[in-house]
Amino acid sequence: MPTWDMLLVNGHVATMRAESPDPYGTIRDGCVAVRDGRIAWVGRRVDLPPGEAVERVDMRGGWVTPGLIDCHTHLVFGGDRIREFEQRLLGATYEELARAGGGILSTVRATRAASRDELLAGARARLADLSAAGVTTVEIKSGYGLDVDTELRMLDVGRALGEATGLRVVTTLLGAHALPPEYASRREAYVDLICQEMIPRAAEESLADAVDAFLEEIAFTADECDRVFDAAASMGLPVRLHADQRTDGGGAALAARHGARSADHLEYTSEAGVEALAAAGTVAVLLPGAAYFLRDARVPPVEAFRRHGVPMAVATDLNPGSSPLRSPLMAMNMACTLFRLTPAEALAGMTRTAARVLGLENRVGVVEESFGADLAVWDISHPAALSYWMGGNPCRFVVRVGTLVPGGR
Ligand code: NIG
Ligand code: FE
């Protein structure tokens, strides 16, 4: 009987293990052996124990990294917001469009009108782009339904995408994304609906792995987010928060108070907010695609995150309104160029730290024995190249749960 199902040879390994002498956990001329969908061995080729593999994968002098993890997307939606992009270029702001019933609500109309198959097909094409560029795990939020049926349908489409493609999909209920028009004068009743129906049903039907909310002047207040998070906790679901994106609403502190897995965006977070995240062990998820696309001049307090030891993840925030970004590598490039992360921080942010946001830190995100065999093989001369190039796609293969799938190269 062969020793391994797959053996990757003739390349270098960026393990991304935290406790490594260099930030990539580099093993030059390394091998990775896979068995039963897990990493069975990783190390230098000269130390490889004797054994046989069913499939040998020649890395042709390139690199293998953990499969990328996009821990914040709104991948499932109807329609697009191309017209609003044009309007913003003619002078309208994101907030003006939102207050005039466009913005998130225009995607809500298109999403409610779309059939399950239409939602699935649109999302599947976008997911194919992510997968071709090395993504093996993706988080998908609801939040464009804003009624019980459409929110649950979005989550169900997320689950179906995982089954249809073999990617690991983690779903998040974002009922508190915007106030739907039919509740315009009944805010409290909508928050009741989220707490008393959406969250319990999403939990009971195992459709959501976490609950998110949007704390912002154009979205929900701190008290409303508190209620949503208390309801999530009562159903045993972890929470995350869209926080301090356009204004400092005290979002980081609120997320920390609830022991949130992550606080996301954080352009306007204060030093006190950073300290609160550090004390709670909450991850900062940086979304440079949204900052770029909305031309936000504010940069998240990256230096303070480093100083206080707040782990930083990086994600695409793929959505039709504020970040139509279908490339994880461009997200890493923007994290470096706009937010001044190092390329190693950007890669850790899309692997090891992103796994932690999704509660998968013991299963994926590093190349380590017994972890899931979710890997990406790249035609690159150094792992910093993943953040360096703008456009192009050096991904030759991904390995998903031990199965080889072609990349975009
Ligand atoms: O993460 N911040 C709120 N939600 C999305 C934007 C959604 C939209 O505009 O459709 C975001 O940026
Ligand atoms: Fe988002």
CSV table of C-alpha atoms and ligand atoms in Angstrom, one decimal:
chain,number,residue,atom,x,y,z
A,1,MET,CA,0.0,0.0,0.0
A,2,PRO,CA,1.5,3.4,-0.9
A,3,THR,CA,2.5,5.6,2.0
A,4,TRP,CA,0.8,8.8,0.7
A,5,ASP,CA,-1.9,9.9,-1.7
A,6,MET,CA,0.1,12.8,-2.9
A,7,LEU,CA,3.6,14.2,-2.6
A,8,LEU,CA,4.6,17.7,-3.6
A,9,VAL,CA,8.2,17.9,-4.6
A,10,ASN,CA,10.8,20.2,-6.3
A,11,GLY,CA,9.9,23.5,-4.7
A,12,HIS,CA,9.8,25.5,-1.5
A,13,VAL,CA,7.3,25.6,1.3
A,14,ALA,CA,5.9,28.7,3.1
A,15,THR,CA,4.3,26.9,6.0
A,16,MET,CA,3.1,30.2,7.6
A,17,ARG,CA,3.5,28.6,11.1
A,18,ALA,CA,3.6,31.3,13.7
A,19,GLU,CA,6.5,30.0,15.7
A,20,SER,CA,9.1,30.0,12.8
A,21,PRO,CA,12.5,31.7,12.5
A,22,ASP,CA,11.2,33.7,9.5
A,23,PRO,CA,7.8,35.2,9.0
A,24,TYR,CA,6.9,32.7,6.2
A,25,GLY,CA,8.0,29.6,8.0
A,26,THR,CA,10.2,28.9,5.0
A,27,ILE,CA,11.4,25.4,4.1
A,28,ARG,CA,13.7,25.6,1.1
A,29,ASP,CA,13.7,22.5,-1.1
A,30,GLY,CA,10.8,21.1,0.9
A,31,CYS,CA,8.2,18.5,0.4
A,32,VAL,CA,4.6,18.1,1.5
A,33,ALA,CA,3.0,14.6,1.8
A,34,VAL,CA,-0.8,14.2,1.9
A,35,ARG,CA,-2.9,11.3,3.1
A,36,ASP,CA,-6.6,11.0,3.6
A,37,GLY,CA,-7.1,14.7,3.0
A,38,ARG,CA,-4.6,15.8,5.6
A,39,ILE,CA,-1.0,16.8,5.6
A,40,ALA,CA,0.9,13.7,6.6
A,41,TRP,CA,4.4,15.1,6.5
A,42,VAL,CA,6.2,18.4,5.7
A,43,GLY,CA,9.9,19.1,5.8
A,44,ARG,CA,13.1,19.3,3.9
A,45,ARG,CA,13.4,16.9,1.0
A,46,VAL,CA,16.7,15.5,2.4
A,47,ASP,CA,14.7,14.4,5.5
A,48,LEU,CA,11.8,12.8,3.7
A,49,PRO,CA,11.2,9.4,5.1
A,50,PRO,CA,11.1,6.5,2.6
A,51,GLY,CA,7.7,6.0,1.0
A,52,GLU,CA,5.6,5.9,-2.1
A,53,ALA,CA,3.0,8.3,-3.4
A,54,VAL,CA,0.1,7.6,-5.7
A,55,GLU,CA,0.5,11.1,-7.3
A,56,ARG,CA,3.7,13.2,-7.4
A,57,VAL,CA,3.2,16.9,-8.0
A,58,ASP,CA,6.2,18.7,-9.5
A,59,MET,CA,6.3,22.3,-8.2
A,60,ARG,CA,8.8,23.2,-10.9
A,61,GLY,CA,10.9,25.3,-8.5
A,62,GLY,CA,7.8,27.3,-7.2
A,63,TRP,CA,6.3,27.6,-3.8
A,64,VAL,CA,3.5,25.9,-1.9
A,65,THR,CA,1.6,27.9,0.7
A,66,PRO,CA,-1.6,27.1,2.8
A,67,GLY,CA,-4.6,27.5,0.6
A,68,LEU,CA,-5.8,31.1,0.8
A,69,ILE,CA,-8.7,31.9,3.2
A,70,ASP,CA,-11.0,34.8,2.2
A,71,CYS,CA,-12.7,35.4,5.6
A,72,HIS,CA,-15.0,38.3,4.7
A,73,THR,CA,-17.2,38.2,1.5
A,74,HIS,CA,-20.7,39.1,0.4
A,75,LEU,CA,-20.3,36.7,-2.5
A,76,VAL,CA,-24.0,35.9,-2.9
A,77,PHE,CA,-26.2,38.7,-4.4
A,78,GLY,CA,-28.5,39.6,-7.2
A,79,GLY,CA,-27.6,42.2,-9.9
A,80,ASP,CA,-24.7,44.6,-9.6
A,81,ARG,CA,-24.1,48.3,-8.8
A,82,ILE,CA,-22.4,49.4,-11.9
A,83,ARG,CA,-24.8,52.3,-12.4
A,84,GLU,CA,-23.9,53.6,-8.9
A,85,PHE,CA,-20.3,53.4,-9.7
A,86,GLU,CA,-20.9,55.7,-12.5
A,87,GLN,CA,-23.0,58.0,-10.3
A,88,ARG,CA,-20.2,58.2,-7.7
A,89,LEU,CA,-17.8,59.2,-10.4
A,90,LEU,CA,-20.2,62.0,-11.3
A,91,GLY,CA,-20.0,63.2,-7.7
A,92,ALA,CA,-22.6,61.3,-5.6
A,93,THR,CA,-21.3,59.8,-2.3
A,94,TYR,CA,-21.8,56.2,-1.0
A,95,GLU,CA,-23.9,57.6,1.9
A,96,GLU,CA,-26.0,59.8,-0.4
A,97,LEU,CA,-26.8,56.9,-2.6
A,98,ALA,CA,-27.7,54.8,0.4
A,99,ARG,CA,-30.0,57.4,1.9
A,100,ALA,CA,-31.7,57.8,-1.4
A,101,GLY,CA,-32.8,54.1,-1.3
A,102,GLY,CA,-29.9,52.9,-3.4
A,103,GLY,CA,-26.7,51.3,-2.0
A,104,ILE,CA,-27.3,48.1,-0.1
A,105,LEU,CA,-31.1,48.4,-0.6
A,106,SER,CA,-30.8,48.3,-4.4
A,107,THR,CA,-28.9,45.0,-4.1
A,108,VAL,CA,-31.7,43.9,-1.6
A,109,ARG,CA,-34.3,44.5,-4.3
A,110,ALA,CA,-32.3,42.5,-6.9
A,111,THR,CA,-31.5,39.7,-4.5
A,112,ARG,CA,-35.1,39.3,-3.4
A,113,ALA,CA,-36.2,39.1,-7.1
A,114,ALA,CA,-33.6,36.5,-8.0
A,115,SER,CA,-34.3,32.8,-8.0
A,116,ARG,CA,-32.1,30.4,-6.0
A,117,ASP,CA,-30.5,29.2,-9.3
A,118,GLU,CA,-29.7,32.7,-10.4
A,119,LEU,CA,-28.1,33.5,-7.1
A,120,LEU,CA,-26.1,30.3,-7.2
A,121,ALA,CA,-24.9,30.9,-10.8
A,122,GLY,CA,-23.7,34.4,-10.1
A,123,ALA,CA,-22.0,33.5,-7.0
A,124,ARG,CA,-20.4,30.4,-8.5
A,125,ALA,CA,-18.7,32.5,-11.3
A,126,ARG,CA,-17.2,34.9,-8.7
A,127,LEU,CA,-16.1,31.9,-6.5
A,128,ALA,CA,-14.4,30.4,-9.5
A,129,ASP,CA,-12.2,33.5,-9.7
A,130,LEU,CA,-11.2,33.2,-6.1
A,131,SER,CA,-10.5,29.5,-6.4
A,132,ALA,CA,-8.4,30.0,-9.5
A,133,ALA,CA,-6.3,32.4,-7.5
A,134,GLY,CA,-5.6,30.0,-4.6
A,135,VAL,CA,-8.6,30.3,-2.3
A,136,THR,CA,-9.6,27.0,-0.6
A,137,THR,CA,-11.8,28.4,2.1
A,138,VAL,CA,-14.3,31.3,1.8
A,139,GLU,CA,-16.7,33.0,4.2
A,140,ILE,CA,-20.0,34.1,2.7
A,141,LYS,CA,-22.5,36.5,4.4
A,142,SER,CA,-26.2,37.0,3.9
A,143,GLY,CA,-27.4,40.5,4.3
A,144,TYR,CA,-29.1,41.3,1.0
A,145,GLY,CA,-32.3,39.6,1.9
A,146,LEU,CA,-33.4,41.4,5.0
A,147,ASP,CA,-36.4,39.2,5.4
A,148,VAL,CA,-36.4,35.7,6.9
A,149,ASP,CA,-36.9,33.8,3.7
A,150,THR,CA,-34.3,35.6,1.6
A,151,GLU,CA,-31.7,35.7,4.3
A,152,LEU,CA,-32.1,31.9,4.8
A,153,ARG,CA,-32.0,31.4,1.1
A,154,MET,CA,-28.7,33.3,0.8
A,155,LEU,CA,-27.2,31.1,3.5
A,156,ASP,CA,-28.5,28.0,1.8
A,157,VAL,CA,-27.0,29.1,-1.5
A,158,GLY,CA,-23.7,29.5,0.4
A,159,ARG,CA,-23.9,26.0,1.7
A,160,ALA,CA,-24.8,24.7,-1.8
A,161,LEU,CA,-21.8,26.4,-3.2
A,162,GLY,CA,-19.6,24.5,-0.9
A,163,GLU,CA,-21.2,21.2,-1.9
A,164,ALA,CA,-21.0,22.0,-5.6
A,165,THR,CA,-17.4,23.2,-5.7
A,166,GLY,CA,-15.6,21.4,-2.9
A,167,LEU,CA,-14.4,24.6,-1.4
A,168,ARG,CA,-14.7,25.0,2.4
A,169,VAL,CA,-17.6,27.5,2.8
A,170,VAL,CA,-18.3,29.2,6.2
A,171,THR,CA,-21.6,31.1,6.3
A,172,THR,CA,-22.5,34.2,8.3
A,173,LEU,CA,-25.9,35.7,9.0
A,174,LEU,CA,-25.9,39.4,8.4
A,175,GLY,CA,-29.5,40.3,8.9
A,176,ALA,CA,-28.4,43.5,10.6
A,177,HIS,CA,-26.9,44.9,7.4
A,178,ALA,CA,-29.4,47.6,6.6
A,179,LEU,CA,-33.0,48.5,7.6
A,180,PRO,CA,-35.3,47.1,5.0
A,181,PRO,CA,-37.8,49.6,3.5
A,182,GLU,CA,-40.9,47.9,4.9
A,183,TYR,CA,-39.5,48.5,8.5
A,184,ALA,CA,-38.4,52.1,7.8
A,185,SER,CA,-40.5,53.5,10.6
A,186,ARG,CA,-40.2,50.4,12.8
A,187,ARG,CA,-36.6,49.8,13.6
A,188,GLU,CA,-37.2,48.0,16.8
A,189,ALA,CA,-39.6,45.5,15.1
A,190,TYR,CA,-36.9,44.7,12.5
A,191,VAL,CA,-34.3,44.0,15.2
A,192,ASP,CA,-36.9,41.8,17.0
A,193,LEU,CA,-37.3,39.9,13.7
A,194,ILE,CA,-33.5,39.3,13.5
A,195,CYS,CA,-33.3,38.2,17.2
A,196,GLN,CA,-36.5,36.2,17.4
A,197,GLU,CA,-36.7,34.6,14.0
A,198,MET,CA,-33.7,35.0,11.8
A,199,ILE,CA,-31.0,34.0,14.3
A,200,PRO,CA,-33.0,31.1,15.9
A,201,ARG,CA,-33.9,29.6,12.5
A,202,ALA,CA,-30.5,30.0,11.0
A,203,ALA,CA,-29.1,28.3,14.0
A,204,GLU,CA,-31.7,25.5,14.2
A,205,GLU,CA,-31.4,24.8,10.5
A,206,SER,CA,-27.6,24.8,10.7
A,207,LEU,CA,-27.5,27.5,8.0
A,208,ALA,CA,-25.2,30.0,9.7
A,209,ASP,CA,-21.8,29.5,11.4
A,210,ALA,CA,-21.7,33.0,12.8
A,211,VAL,CA,-23.6,36.3,13.1
A,212,ASP,CA,-22.4,39.7,11.8
A,213,ALA,CA,-23.8,43.2,12.1
A,214,PHE,CA,-23.1,46.6,10.5
A,215,LEU,CA,-22.6,49.3,13.2
A,216,GLU,CA,-22.8,52.6,11.3
A,217,GLU,CA,-24.8,55.8,11.1
A,218,ILE,CA,-26.4,54.5,7.9
A,219,ALA,CA,-27.0,51.0,9.4
A,220,PHE,CA,-27.5,50.0,13.1
A,221,THR,CA,-26.8,51.6,16.5
A,222,ALA,CA,-24.7,50.1,19.2
A,223,ASP,CA,-27.8,49.2,21.3
A,224,GLU,CA,-29.2,47.4,18.3
A,225,CYS,CA,-26.0,45.5,17.7
A,226,ASP,CA,-25.9,44.6,21.4
A,227,ARG,CA,-29.3,43.0,21.0
A,228,VAL,CA,-28.3,41.1,17.9
A,229,PHE,CA,-25.2,39.8,19.5
A,230,ASP,CA,-27.0,38.7,22.7
A,231,ALA,CA,-29.4,36.8,20.6
A,232,ALA,CA,-26.5,35.1,18.7
A,233,ALA,CA,-24.9,34.2,22.0
A,234,SER,CA,-28.1,32.6,23.3
A,235,MET,CA,-28.1,30.3,20.2
A,236,GLY,CA,-24.4,29.5,20.6
A,237,LEU,CA,-23.2,31.4,17.5
A,238,PRO,CA,-20.0,33.4,17.5
A,239,VAL,CA,-20.2,37.0,16.4
A,240,ARG,CA,-18.3,39.5,14.2
A,241,LEU,CA,-18.9,43.2,13.5
A,242,HIS,CA,-18.5,45.6,10.6
A,243,ALA,CA,-17.0,48.3,12.7
A,244,ASP,CA,-15.7,51.9,12.4
A,245,GLN,CA,-15.7,51.8,8.6
A,246,ARG,CA,-16.9,55.3,7.8
A,247,THR,CA,-17.1,56.9,11.4
A,248,ASP,CA,-15.8,56.0,14.8
A,249,GLY,CA,-18.9,54.4,16.3
A,250,GLY,CA,-17.0,52.6,19.1
A,251,GLY,CA,-17.3,49.4,17.1
A,252,ALA,CA,-14.1,47.9,18.1
A,253,ALA,CA,-14.9,48.2,21.8
A,254,LEU,CA,-18.4,46.8,21.2
A,255,ALA,CA,-17.0,43.8,19.3
A,256,ALA,CA,-14.5,43.2,22.1
A,257,ARG,CA,-17.2,43.4,24.8
A,258,HIS,CA,-19.0,40.6,23.1
A,259,GLY,CA,-15.8,38.5,22.6
A,260,ALA,CA,-16.3,38.8,18.8
A,261,ARG,CA,-14.2,36.6,16.6
A,262,SER,CA,-13.4,39.7,14.5
A,263,ALA,CA,-14.0,43.4,14.0
A,264,ASP,CA,-13.8,44.3,10.3
A,265,HIS,CA,-12.9,47.5,8.4
A,266,LEU,CA,-11.7,49.6,11.4
A,267,GLU,CA,-10.5,52.7,9.5
A,268,TYR,CA,-11.8,55.0,12.2
A,269,THR,CA,-10.9,52.9,15.3
A,270,SER,CA,-9.3,54.8,18.2
A,271,GLU,CA,-6.3,53.7,20.3
A,272,ALA,CA,-8.8,52.7,23.1
A,273,GLY,CA,-10.6,50.5,20.6
A,274,VAL,CA,-7.4,48.8,19.6
A,275,GLU,CA,-6.6,48.1,23.2
A,276,ALA,CA,-10.0,46.6,23.7
A,277,LEU,CA,-9.5,44.3,20.7
A,278,ALA,CA,-6.1,43.2,22.1
A,279,ALA,CA,-7.6,42.4,25.5
A,280,ALA,CA,-10.4,40.4,24.0
A,281,GLY,CA,-8.3,38.5,21.5
A,282,THR,CA,-10.5,39.8,18.7
A,283,VAL,CA,-8.9,39.7,15.2
A,284,ALA,CA,-8.8,42.9,13.1
A,285,VAL,CA,-10.0,42.1,9.5
A,286,LEU,CA,-8.6,44.6,7.1
A,287,LEU,CA,-10.6,45.2,3.9
A,288,PRO,CA,-8.5,47.5,1.6
A,289,GLY,CA,-10.7,46.8,-1.4
A,290,ALA,CA,-13.5,48.8,0.2
A,291,ALA,CA,-11.2,51.6,1.2
A,292,TYR,CA,-9.8,51.8,-2.3
A,293,PHE,CA,-13.1,51.6,-4.1
A,294,LEU,CA,-14.8,54.2,-1.9
A,295,ARG,CA,-11.6,56.2,-1.9
A,296,ASP,CA,-11.5,56.4,1.9
A,297,ALA,CA,-8.4,58.4,2.9
A,298,ARG,CA,-8.4,56.9,6.4
A,299,VAL,CA,-6.2,54.0,7.0
A,300,PRO,CA,-6.8,51.5,9.8
A,301,PRO,CA,-4.4,51.9,12.8
A,302,VAL,CA,-2.0,49.2,11.7
A,303,GLU,CA,0.9,50.4,13.7
A,304,ALA,CA,-1.3,50.3,16.9
A,305,PHE,CA,-2.5,46.8,16.0
A,306,ARG,CA,1.1,45.7,15.8
A,307,ARG,CA,2.1,47.5,19.1
A,308,HIS,CA,-0.8,45.9,21.0
A,309,GLY,CA,-0.5,42.5,19.4
A,310,VAL,CA,-3.9,42.5,17.6
A,311,PRO,CA,-3.7,39.9,14.8
A,312,MET,CA,-4.6,41.2,11.4
A,313,ALA,CA,-6.5,39.3,8.7
A,314,VAL,CA,-7.0,40.5,5.1
A,315,ALA,CA,-10.0,39.8,3.0
A,316,THR,CA,-11.6,40.9,-0.3
A,317,ASP,CA,-15.0,42.0,1.1
A,318,LEU,CA,-16.2,40.9,-2.3
A,319,ASN,CA,-19.6,42.7,-2.7
A,320,PRO,CA,-21.3,44.7,-5.4
A,321,GLY,CA,-21.3,48.1,-3.6
A,322,SER,CA,-18.1,48.9,-1.9
A,323,SER,CA,-15.6,46.2,-3.0
A,324,PRO,CA,-16.3,44.4,-6.3
A,325,LEU,CA,-12.9,42.8,-5.8
A,326,ARG,CA,-12.6,39.3,-7.2
A,327,SER,CA,-8.9,38.8,-6.6
A,328,PRO,CA,-7.4,37.7,-3.2
A,329,LEU,CA,-3.9,38.7,-4.4
A,330,MET,CA,-5.0,42.2,-5.2
A,331,ALA,CA,-6.5,42.4,-1.7
A,332,MET,CA,-3.0,41.5,-0.4
A,333,ASN,CA,-1.3,44.0,-2.7
A,334,MET,CA,-3.7,46.8,-1.5
A,335,ALA,CA,-3.2,45.8,2.1
A,336,CYS,CA,0.6,46.4,1.6
A,337,THR,CA,0.3,49.5,-0.6
A,338,LEU,CA,-2.6,51.3,1.0
A,339,PHE,CA,-2.4,50.1,4.6
A,340,ARG,CA,1.4,49.4,4.8
A,341,LEU,CA,1.3,45.8,5.8
A,342,THR,CA,4.4,43.8,5.0
A,343,PRO,CA,3.9,41.0,2.3
A,344,ALA,CA,4.4,38.5,5.1
A,345,GLU,CA,1.7,40.1,7.2
A,346,ALA,CA,-0.6,40.1,4.2
A,347,LEU,CA,-0.1,36.4,3.5
A,348,ALA,CA,-0.5,35.5,7.2
A,349,GLY,CA,-3.7,37.6,7.0
A,350,MET,CA,-5.1,35.5,4.2
A,351,THR,CA,-4.0,32.2,5.8
A,352,ARG,CA,-3.3,31.6,9.4
A,353,THR,CA,-5.1,34.6,10.9
A,354,ALA,CA,-8.1,34.3,8.6
A,355,ALA,CA,-8.5,30.7,9.8
A,356,ARG,CA,-8.8,32.0,13.3
A,357,VAL,CA,-11.5,34.4,12.3
A,358,LEU,CA,-13.5,31.5,11.0
A,359,GLY,CA,-12.8,29.2,14.0
A,360,LEU,CA,-10.7,26.9,11.8
A,361,GLU,CA,-7.3,27.6,13.4
A,362,ASN,CA,-6.7,24.0,14.3
A,363,ARG,CA,-7.7,22.7,10.9
A,364,VAL,CA,-6.4,24.9,8.1
A,365,GLY,CA,-4.3,28.1,7.4
A,366,VAL,CA,-0.8,26.6,8.0
A,367,VAL,CA,1.2,23.8,6.4
A,368,GLU,CA,1.5,21.5,9.3
A,369,GLU,CA,1.2,17.8,10.0
A,370,SER,CA,-2.4,16.7,10.7
A,371,PHE,CA,-3.9,19.9,9.3
A,372,GLY,CA,-6.3,19.7,6.4
A,373,ALA,CA,-4.5,19.4,3.0
A,374,ASP,CA,-5.7,22.7,1.7
A,375,LEU,CA,-2.7,24.1,-0.3
A,376,ALA,CA,-1.9,26.5,-3.2
A,377,VAL,CA,1.1,25.9,-5.5
A,378,TRP,CA,2.5,29.0,-7.1
A,379,ASP,CA,4.9,29.9,-10.0
A,380,ILE,CA,6.8,32.5,-7.9
A,381,SER,CA,10.3,33.1,-6.9
A,382,HIS,CA,9.5,34.2,-3.3
A,383,PRO,CA,6.2,34.4,-1.3
A,384,ALA,CA,6.4,38.2,-1.2
A,385,ALA,CA,5.6,38.0,-5.0
A,386,LEU,CA,2.0,37.2,-4.1
A,387,SER,CA,1.6,40.7,-2.8
A,388,TYR,CA,3.9,42.3,-5.3
A,389,TRP,CA,2.3,41.7,-8.7
A,390,MET,CA,-0.8,43.7,-9.6
A,391,GLY,CA,-3.0,41.5,-11.7
A,392,GLY,CA,-1.9,38.2,-13.3
A,393,ASN,CA,-2.4,34.9,-11.5
A,394,PRO,CA,0.6,32.7,-10.6
A,395,CYS,CA,-1.5,29.9,-9.1
A,396,ARG,CA,-0.8,26.6,-10.8
A,397,PHE,CA,-2.8,24.3,-8.6
A,398,VAL,CA,-4.8,24.3,-5.5
A,399,VAL,CA,-5.1,21.2,-3.3
A,400,ARG,CA,-8.5,21.0,-1.6
A,401,VAL,CA,-8.9,18.4,1.1
A,402,GLY,CA,-6.1,16.5,-0.6
A,403,THR,CA,-7.6,16.7,-4.2
A,404,LEU,CA,-5.6,18.5,-6.9
A,405,VAL,CA,-7.5,21.2,-8.8
A,406,PRO,CA,-6.0,23.4,-11.6
A,407,GLY,CA,-5.4,27.0,-10.7
A,408,GLY,CA,-5.6,30.0,-13.1
A,409,ARG,CA,-2.1,29.5,-14.6
B,1,NIG,O1,-18.5,45.4,3.9
B,1,NIG,N1,-20.1,47.8,5.1
B,1,NIG,C1,-21.1,47.2,4.8
B,1,NIG,N2,-21.3,46.2,4.0
B,1,NIG,C2,-20.5,46.0,2.8
B,1,NIG,C3,-21.0,46.9,1.7
B,1,NIG,C4,-22.2,46.4,1.2
B,1,NIG,C5,-22.7,47.1,0.0
B,1,NIG,O2,-22.5,48.3,-0.2
B,1,NIG,O3,-23.5,46.4,-0.7
B,1,NIG,C6,-19.0,46.2,3.1
B,1,NIG,O4,-18.4,47.1,2.7
B,2,FE,FE,-18.4,43.6,4.4
